[in-house]
């Protein structure tokens, strides 16, 4: 962000108060901290999604244990709902990550560069004032205060929108976990039967030898 664009009009007396600047500074830091917490939530979601995908992969690789019976129909219906819920969850997570640009404080070189320009401006002989240093400091404070206001507002708007997306992703994730738990019941029932029959077949082949 250009420092000059962050400057607020000198007529605003509120900018003369250090409390005003401190308030928006704290607000700015709060939004940055909240941004990091949102990334932590996304990380937890991704970890759970990875485990869910592992469980789904195991079931999908063992679909041969199902026949055309009623239990199989129930299983595939539950599996479809589980996968759909997972897709919705991933969709909202992706929406919570992309297309969000956060405002950050300018680096020290940018601030120093603008400070030099202000200093050169107030050294102009055409500007008749006894306290040029005070005017320079006031201008710099106005720029910093304006930046805090603009950056805090932008970051807060991003965090509100992202929080809504993560909330929807959480709901979808909970639904996915519930459906996965239900889906595992018919799967392991059929899987255990298949394994028992497989073991019997192996025992039978060994005894025949």
CSV table of C-alpha atoms in Angstrom, one decimal:
chain,number,residue,atom,x,y,z
A,1,UNK,CA,0.0,0.0,0.0
A,2,UNK,CA,1.3,3.5,-0.8
A,3,UNK,CA,2.0,5.5,2.3
A,4,UNK,CA,0.6,8.6,0.7
A,5,UNK,CA,-2.8,7.0,0.1
A,6,UNK,CA,-3.1,6.2,3.8
A,7,UNK,CA,-3.0,9.8,4.9
A,8,UNK,CA,-6.1,11.2,6.5
A,9,UNK,CA,-7.0,14.9,6.3
A,10,UNK,CA,-5.3,17.2,8.8
A,11,UNK,CA,-8.7,18.6,9.8
A,12,UNK,CA,-9.4,15.4,11.7
A,13,UNK,CA,-8.5,16.2,15.3
A,14,UNK,CA,-8.8,12.6,16.4
A,15,UNK,CA,-5.5,11.9,14.7
A,16,UNK,CA,-3.8,14.1,17.2
A,17,UNK,CA,-4.7,11.6,20.0
A,18,UNK,CA,-2.2,8.8,20.7
A,19,UNK,CA,-5.1,6.8,22.0
A,20,UNK,CA,-6.7,6.8,18.5
A,21,UNK,CA,-3.5,5.5,16.9
A,22,UNK,CA,-3.1,2.9,19.6
A,23,UNK,CA,-6.6,1.7,19.3
A,24,UNK,CA,-6.3,1.0,15.6
A,25,UNK,CA,-2.8,-0.5,16.1
A,26,UNK,CA,-4.3,-3.0,18.5
A,27,UNK,CA,-7.1,-3.7,16.1
A,28,UNK,CA,-4.6,-4.3,13.3
A,29,UNK,CA,-2.6,-6.7,15.4
A,30,UNK,CA,-5.7,-8.5,16.5
A,31,UNK,CA,-6.8,-9.1,12.9
A,32,UNK,CA,-3.4,-10.4,12.0
A,33,UNK,CA,-3.5,-12.7,14.9
A,34,UNK,CA,-7.0,-13.9,14.0
A,35,UNK,CA,-5.8,-14.5,10.5
A,36,UNK,CA,-3.1,-16.9,11.8
A,37,UNK,CA,-5.8,-18.7,13.9
A,38,UNK,CA,-7.9,-19.2,10.8
A,39,UNK,CA,-4.9,-20.8,9.1
A,40,UNK,CA,-4.5,-23.1,12.1
A,41,UNK,CA,-8.2,-24.1,11.8
A,42,UNK,CA,-7.7,-24.8,8.1
A,43,UNK,CA,-4.7,-27.0,9.0
A,44,UNK,CA,-6.7,-29.0,11.4
A,45,UNK,CA,-9.5,-29.5,8.8
A,46,UNK,CA,-6.9,-30.7,6.3
A,47,UNK,CA,-5.4,-33.2,8.7
A,48,UNK,CA,-8.9,-34.7,9.4
A,49,UNK,CA,-9.7,-34.7,5.7
A,50,UNK,CA,-6.5,-36.6,5.0
A,51,UNK,CA,-7.6,-39.3,7.4
A,52,UNK,CA,-11.1,-39.4,5.9
A,53,UNK,CA,-9.6,-39.8,2.4
A,54,UNK,CA,-7.5,-42.7,3.7
A,55,UNK,CA,-10.6,-44.5,5.1
A,56,UNK,CA,-12.5,-43.9,1.9
A,57,UNK,CA,-9.6,-45.1,-0.1
A,58,UNK,CA,-9.5,-48.3,1.9
A,59,UNK,CA,-13.2,-48.9,1.3
A,60,UNK,CA,-13.0,-48.1,-2.4
A,61,UNK,CA,-10.2,-50.5,-2.8
A,62,UNK,CA,-12.3,-53.3,-1.3
A,63,UNK,CA,-15.6,-52.8,-3.1
A,64,UNK,CA,-15.3,-56.4,-4.3
A,65,UNK,CA,-16.6,-57.6,-1.0
A,66,UNK,CA,-20.1,-56.3,-1.9
A,67,UNK,CA,-22.7,-58.1,-3.9
A,68,UNK,CA,-26.1,-56.9,-5.1
A,69,UNK,CA,-28.0,-57.3,-1.8
A,70,UNK,CA,-29.8,-54.8,0.3
A,71,UNK,CA,-26.8,-54.1,2.5
A,72,UNK,CA,-24.7,-53.3,-0.5
A,73,UNK,CA,-27.3,-50.8,-1.7
A,74,UNK,CA,-27.4,-49.1,1.7
A,75,UNK,CA,-23.6,-49.0,1.8
A,76,UNK,CA,-23.3,-47.3,-1.6
A,77,UNK,CA,-26.0,-44.8,-0.7
A,78,UNK,CA,-24.2,-43.9,2.5
A,79,UNK,CA,-20.8,-43.8,0.7
A,80,UNK,CA,-22.2,-41.3,-1.9
A,81,UNK,CA,-23.5,-39.0,0.8
A,82,UNK,CA,-20.1,-39.2,2.7
A,83,UNK,CA,-18.2,-38.3,-0.5
A,84,UNK,CA,-20.6,-35.5,-1.3
A,85,UNK,CA,-20.2,-34.0,2.2
A,86,UNK,CA,-16.4,-34.2,1.9
A,87,UNK,CA,-16.5,-32.4,-1.5
A,88,UNK,CA,-18.6,-29.6,0.0
A,89,UNK,CA,-16.1,-29.3,2.9
A,90,UNK,CA,-13.1,-29.1,0.6
A,91,UNK,CA,-15.0,-26.6,-1.6
A,92,UNK,CA,-15.5,-24.2,1.3
A,93,UNK,CA,-12.0,-24.7,2.6
A,94,UNK,CA,-10.6,-23.7,-0.8
A,95,UNK,CA,-12.9,-20.7,-0.9
A,96,UNK,CA,-11.6,-19.7,2.5
A,97,UNK,CA,-8.0,-19.6,1.2
A,98,UNK,CA,-8.0,-18.1,-2.3
A,99,UNK,CA,-8.6,-14.5,-3.3
A,100,UNK,CA,-7.9,-12.8,0.0
A,101,UNK,CA,-5.3,-10.1,0.1
A,102,UNK,CA,-4.2,-8.9,3.5
A,103,UNK,CA,-2.7,-5.4,4.3
A,104,UNK,CA,0.5,-5.3,6.2
A,105,UNK,CA,2.7,-2.6,7.6
A,106,UNK,CA,5.2,-1.0,5.2
A,107,UNK,CA,8.8,-1.9,5.8
A,108,UNK,CA,11.2,0.6,7.4
A,109,UNK,CA,12.7,1.7,4.2
A,110,UNK,CA,9.4,2.8,2.8
A,111,UNK,CA,8.7,4.8,6.0
A,112,UNK,CA,12.1,6.3,5.9
A,113,UNK,CA,11.8,7.3,2.3
A,114,UNK,CA,8.6,9.1,2.9
A,115,UNK,CA,10.0,10.7,6.0
A,116,UNK,CA,12.9,12.1,3.9
A,117,UNK,CA,10.4,13.5,1.4
A,118,UNK,CA,8.4,15.2,4.2
A,119,UNK,CA,11.6,16.6,5.6
A,120,UNK,CA,12.6,18.1,2.2
A,121,UNK,CA,9.1,19.5,1.8
A,122,UNK,CA,9.3,21.4,5.2
A,123,UNK,CA,12.8,22.6,4.5
A,124,UNK,CA,11.3,24.7,1.6
A,125,UNK,CA,11.9,28.4,2.4
A,126,UNK,CA,8.4,29.1,1.0
A,127,UNK,CA,6.9,27.4,4.0
A,128,UNK,CA,6.9,29.9,6.8
A,129,UNK,CA,6.5,28.2,10.1
A,130,UNK,CA,8.5,28.1,13.3
A,131,UNK,CA,7.8,24.5,14.2
A,132,UNK,CA,8.5,22.5,11.1
A,133,UNK,CA,9.6,19.4,13.1
A,134,UNK,CA,6.2,19.2,14.8
A,135,UNK,CA,4.4,19.5,11.5
A,136,UNK,CA,6.6,16.7,10.1
A,137,UNK,CA,5.9,14.4,13.0
A,138,UNK,CA,2.1,15.2,12.8
A,139,UNK,CA,2.1,14.4,9.1
A,140,UNK,CA,3.9,11.1,9.7
A,141,UNK,CA,1.5,10.2,12.5
A,142,UNK,CA,-1.4,10.9,10.3
A,143,UNK,CA,0.0,8.6,7.6
A,144,UNK,CA,0.6,5.8,10.1
A,145,UNK,CA,-2.8,6.2,11.7
A,146,UNK,CA,-4.5,6.2,8.3
A,147,UNK,CA,-2.7,3.1,7.4
A,148,UNK,CA,-3.8,1.3,10.5
A,149,UNK,CA,-7.4,2.3,9.9
A,150,UNK,CA,-7.4,1.1,6.3
A,151,UNK,CA,-5.4,-2.0,6.9
A,152,UNK,CA,-7.5,-3.0,9.9
A,153,UNK,CA,-10.7,-2.5,8.0
A,154,UNK,CA,-9.5,-4.6,5.0
A,155,UNK,CA,-8.2,-7.4,7.2
A,156,UNK,CA,-11.3,-7.5,9.3
A,157,UNK,CA,-13.5,-7.8,6.2
A,158,UNK,CA,-11.3,-10.7,5.0
A,159,UNK,CA,-11.4,-12.5,8.3
A,160,UNK,CA,-15.2,-12.2,8.6
A,161,UNK,CA,-15.7,-13.6,5.1
A,162,UNK,CA,-13.1,-16.4,5.7
A,163,UNK,CA,-14.7,-17.3,9.0
A,164,UNK,CA,-18.0,-17.8,7.4
A,165,UNK,CA,-16.5,-20.1,4.8
A,166,UNK,CA,-14.6,-22.1,7.5
A,167,UNK,CA,-17.8,-22.4,9.5
A,168,UNK,CA,-19.6,-23.9,6.5
A,169,UNK,CA,-16.6,-26.2,6.0
A,170,UNK,CA,-16.7,-27.3,9.6
A,171,UNK,CA,-20.4,-28.2,9.3
A,172,UNK,CA,-19.7,-30.2,6.2
A,173,UNK,CA,-16.8,-31.9,7.9
A,174,UNK,CA,-18.9,-32.9,10.9
A,175,UNK,CA,-21.5,-34.3,8.5
A,176,UNK,CA,-18.8,-36.2,6.7
A,177,UNK,CA,-17.5,-37.8,9.9
A,178,UNK,CA,-20.9,-38.8,11.0
A,179,UNK,CA,-21.7,-40.4,7.6
A,180,UNK,CA,-18.3,-42.1,7.5
A,181,UNK,CA,-19.0,-43.7,10.9
A,182,UNK,CA,-22.3,-45.0,9.7
A,183,UNK,CA,-20.9,-46.1,6.4
A,184,UNK,CA,-18.1,-48.1,8.1
A,185,UNK,CA,-20.7,-50.3,9.8
A,186,UNK,CA,-22.0,-52.2,6.7
A,187,UNK,CA,-18.6,-52.1,5.1
A,188,UNK,CA,-16.8,-53.9,8.0
A,189,UNK,CA,-19.8,-56.3,8.3
A,190,UNK,CA,-19.4,-57.4,4.6
A,191,UNK,CA,-15.6,-57.2,4.8
A,192,UNK,CA,-15.5,-59.5,7.9
A,193,UNK,CA,-17.7,-62.0,6.1
A,194,UNK,CA,-15.5,-61.9,3.0
A,195,UNK,CA,-12.4,-62.4,5.0
A,196,UNK,CA,-13.9,-65.4,6.9
A,197,UNK,CA,-15.0,-67.0,3.6
A,198,UNK,CA,-11.5,-66.3,2.2
A,199,UNK,CA,-9.9,-67.9,5.2
A,200,UNK,CA,-12.2,-71.0,4.9
A,201,UNK,CA,-11.3,-71.3,1.2
A,202,UNK,CA,-7.6,-71.2,2.0
A,203,UNK,CA,-8.0,-73.8,4.8
A,204,UNK,CA,-10.0,-76.0,2.4
A,205,UNK,CA,-7.4,-75.8,-0.3
A,206,UNK,CA,-4.6,-76.7,2.2
A,207,UNK,CA,-6.6,-79.7,3.5
A,208,UNK,CA,-7.2,-80.9,0.0
A,209,UNK,CA,-3.4,-81.0,-0.6
